[in-house]
Coordinates of C-alpha atoms in Angstrom, one line a residue:
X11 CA 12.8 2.8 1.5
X12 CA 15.2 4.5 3.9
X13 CA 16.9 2.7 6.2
X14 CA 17.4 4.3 9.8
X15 CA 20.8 5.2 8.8
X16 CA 19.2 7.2 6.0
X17 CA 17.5 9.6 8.5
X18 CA 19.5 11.7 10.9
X19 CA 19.9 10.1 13.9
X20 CA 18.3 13.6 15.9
X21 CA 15.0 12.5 13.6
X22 CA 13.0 10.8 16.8
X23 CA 10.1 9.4 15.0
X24 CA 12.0 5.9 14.2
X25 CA 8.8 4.2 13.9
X26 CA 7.7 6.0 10.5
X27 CA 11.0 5.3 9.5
X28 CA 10.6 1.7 9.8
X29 CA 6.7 1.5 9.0
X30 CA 6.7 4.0 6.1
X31 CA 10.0 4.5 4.8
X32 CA 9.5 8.3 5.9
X33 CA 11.9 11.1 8.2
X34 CA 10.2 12.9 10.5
X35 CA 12.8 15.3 12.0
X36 CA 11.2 18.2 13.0
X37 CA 7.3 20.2 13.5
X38 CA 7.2 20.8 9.2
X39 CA 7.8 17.1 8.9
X40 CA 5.6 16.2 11.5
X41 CA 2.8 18.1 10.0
X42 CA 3.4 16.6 6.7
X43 CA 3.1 13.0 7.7
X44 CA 0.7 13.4 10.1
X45 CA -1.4 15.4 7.4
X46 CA -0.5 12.8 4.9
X47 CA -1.6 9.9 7.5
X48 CA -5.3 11.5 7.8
X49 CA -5.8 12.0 4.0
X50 CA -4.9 8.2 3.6
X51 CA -7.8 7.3 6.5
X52 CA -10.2 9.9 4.6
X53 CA -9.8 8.3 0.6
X54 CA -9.6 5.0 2.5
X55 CA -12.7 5.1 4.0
X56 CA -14.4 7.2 1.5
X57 CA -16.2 4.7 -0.1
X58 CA -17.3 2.7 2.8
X59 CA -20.8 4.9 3.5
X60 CA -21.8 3.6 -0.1
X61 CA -20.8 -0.3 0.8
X62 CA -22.6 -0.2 4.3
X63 CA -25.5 1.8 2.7
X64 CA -25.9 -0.8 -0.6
X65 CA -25.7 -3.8 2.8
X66 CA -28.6 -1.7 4.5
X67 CA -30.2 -1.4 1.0
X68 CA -29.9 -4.9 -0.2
X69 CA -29.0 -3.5 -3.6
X70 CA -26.7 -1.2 -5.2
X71 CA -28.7 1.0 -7.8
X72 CA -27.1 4.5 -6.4
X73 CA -23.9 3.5 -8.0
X74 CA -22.9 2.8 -11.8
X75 CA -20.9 -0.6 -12.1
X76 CA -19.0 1.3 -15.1
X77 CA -18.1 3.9 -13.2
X78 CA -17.0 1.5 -10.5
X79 CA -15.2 -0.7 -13.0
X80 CA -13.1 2.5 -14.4
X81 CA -11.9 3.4 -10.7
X82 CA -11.1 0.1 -10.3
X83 CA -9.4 -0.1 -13.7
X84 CA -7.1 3.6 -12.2
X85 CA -6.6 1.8 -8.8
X86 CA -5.5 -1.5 -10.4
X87 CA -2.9 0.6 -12.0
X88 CA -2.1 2.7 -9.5
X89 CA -1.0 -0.6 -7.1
X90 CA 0.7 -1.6 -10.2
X91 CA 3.1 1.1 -10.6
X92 CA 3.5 0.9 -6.6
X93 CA 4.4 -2.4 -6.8
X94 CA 6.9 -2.1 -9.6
X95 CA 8.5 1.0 -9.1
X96 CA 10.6 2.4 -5.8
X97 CA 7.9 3.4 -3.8
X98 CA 7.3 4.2 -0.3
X99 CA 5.1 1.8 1.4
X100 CA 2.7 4.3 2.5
X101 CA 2.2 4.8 -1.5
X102 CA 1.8 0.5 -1.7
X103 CA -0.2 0.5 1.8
X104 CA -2.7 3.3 0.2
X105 CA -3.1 1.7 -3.6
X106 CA -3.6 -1.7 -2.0
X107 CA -6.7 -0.1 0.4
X108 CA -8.0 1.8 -2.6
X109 CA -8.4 -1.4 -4.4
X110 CA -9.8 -3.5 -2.3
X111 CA -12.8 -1.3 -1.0
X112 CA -13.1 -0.8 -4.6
X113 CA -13.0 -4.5 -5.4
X114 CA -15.6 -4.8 -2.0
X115 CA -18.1 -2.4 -4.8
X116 CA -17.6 -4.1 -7.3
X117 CA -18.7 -7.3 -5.9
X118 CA -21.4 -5.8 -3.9
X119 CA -22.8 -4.9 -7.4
X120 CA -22.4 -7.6 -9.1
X121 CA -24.2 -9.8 -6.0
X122 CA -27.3 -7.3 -5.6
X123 CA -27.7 -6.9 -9.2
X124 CA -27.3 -11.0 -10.4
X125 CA -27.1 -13.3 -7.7
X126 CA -29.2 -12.3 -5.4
X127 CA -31.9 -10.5 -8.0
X128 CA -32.0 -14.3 -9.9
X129 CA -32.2 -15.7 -5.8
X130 CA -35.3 -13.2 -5.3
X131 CA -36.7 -14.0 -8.9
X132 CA -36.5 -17.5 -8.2
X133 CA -38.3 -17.6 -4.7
X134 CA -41.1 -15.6 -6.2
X135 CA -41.9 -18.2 -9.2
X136 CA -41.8 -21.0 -6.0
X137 CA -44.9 -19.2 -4.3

């Protein structure tokens, strides 16, 4: 990560320096982070409409818990290779996110589908 030394001292966004590792010394810069910064907030939310619609539901049949299980095997990876290598900490902020909505899925599935599926099964034999 660049230290403010790193970063011309004319660069006046310090902050992204010191948060993300980044220079931002002029409008092309700028543009690039803050363009960078919304795709971040639109793959890190992307998956919340499916977890707040399998809550509304009560069950998570619109998704495949294979095809969950792969993108959480690539995001597993992904904060892997963050965490190992020289990174910025945008790139460890963003594979962290990614994993744990994906790990919120995951568990959503496995909940709706077992747990509360046996919970249901159960209170309907009691009646």
């Amino acid at each position: 990560m660049p230290s403010p030394t790193d970063c011309p001292a004319s660069c006046g966004w310090h902050w992204a320096t010191q948060y993300f590792g980044d220079c931002v010394c002029g409008d092309r810069d700028a543009a690039s982070f803050l363009l960078g910064l919304a795709s971040i907030a639109a793959w890190g939310t992307a998956e919340i409409p499916q977890i707040y619609a399998n809550f509304r539901a009560g069950r998570s049949e619109g998704i495949s818990f294979a095809f969950i299980v792969t993108w959480l095997t690539g995001d597993a990876f992904n904060l892997l290779g963050c965490a190992t290598s020289p990174t910025l900490p945008t790139q460890l902020y963003t594979a962290s996110l990614y994993t744990a909505t994906t790990i919120v899925l995951i568990l959503q599935h496995m909940y709706y589908n077992n747990l509360h599926s046996k919970a249901a099964a159960a209170a309907a034999e009691e009646e």
